[in-house]
Amino acid sequence: EYASKVIVFVRNDRFSGQKVLQDRVLSNPKVEIRWETSVDAIHGVDDGEVNGVSVTDLASGETSRVDLQGVFIYVGLEPNSDYLSDVVELDIGGHVPTDIWMQTPMSGLFAAGDIRQHSAAQLVTSAGDGATAAVAAHRYIEGLP
């Protein structure tokens, strides 16, 4: 709606997000998907205006520059929390429950950012979560015998 073309660079050979969102992206004629591609650098940052990216085709190793006018960085919609399933009860979406100090139900285990339940899934709020968790963890450690 707001752009004539959108290029999505995906490191894998498929999406890992919600199926309904995948279908919307894949059916949009304005969206070009570049599978197995990593973004290595963003150009124009020093000039104050993004004008391109350097990418690597992970299958061939070939690198190239793609001219563009904006970059949105987004990595996944599903939390990578499977390794915690034996440690703390996750919600149905795989998120970790926390209190306002980012403390999980397990004493001494803190969670911050998109992995936690009720996260706004924004960089700035994840940074705030991290700061809160660090303060809480420091207080927790100071209180240990």
Coordinates of C-alpha atoms in Angstrom, one line a residue, residues 7 43 49-54 65-71:
I7 CA 12.1 -6.9 -0.9
H43 CA 24.6 1.8 3.0
E49 CA 19.7 8.4 4.5
V50 CA 19.6 4.7 3.7
N51 CA 20.3 4.1 0.0
G52 CA 21.1 0.4 -0.2
V53 CA 22.2 -2.9 1.4
S54 CA 25.0 -5.4 0.7
R65 CA 24.5 -4.5 -3.6
V66 CA 20.8 -3.8 -3.7
D67 CA 19.7 -0.1 -4.1
L68 CA 16.7 0.8 -1.9
Q69 CA 15.3 3.6 0.1
G70 CA 14.5 2.1 3.5
V71 CA 15.2 -0.8 5.7

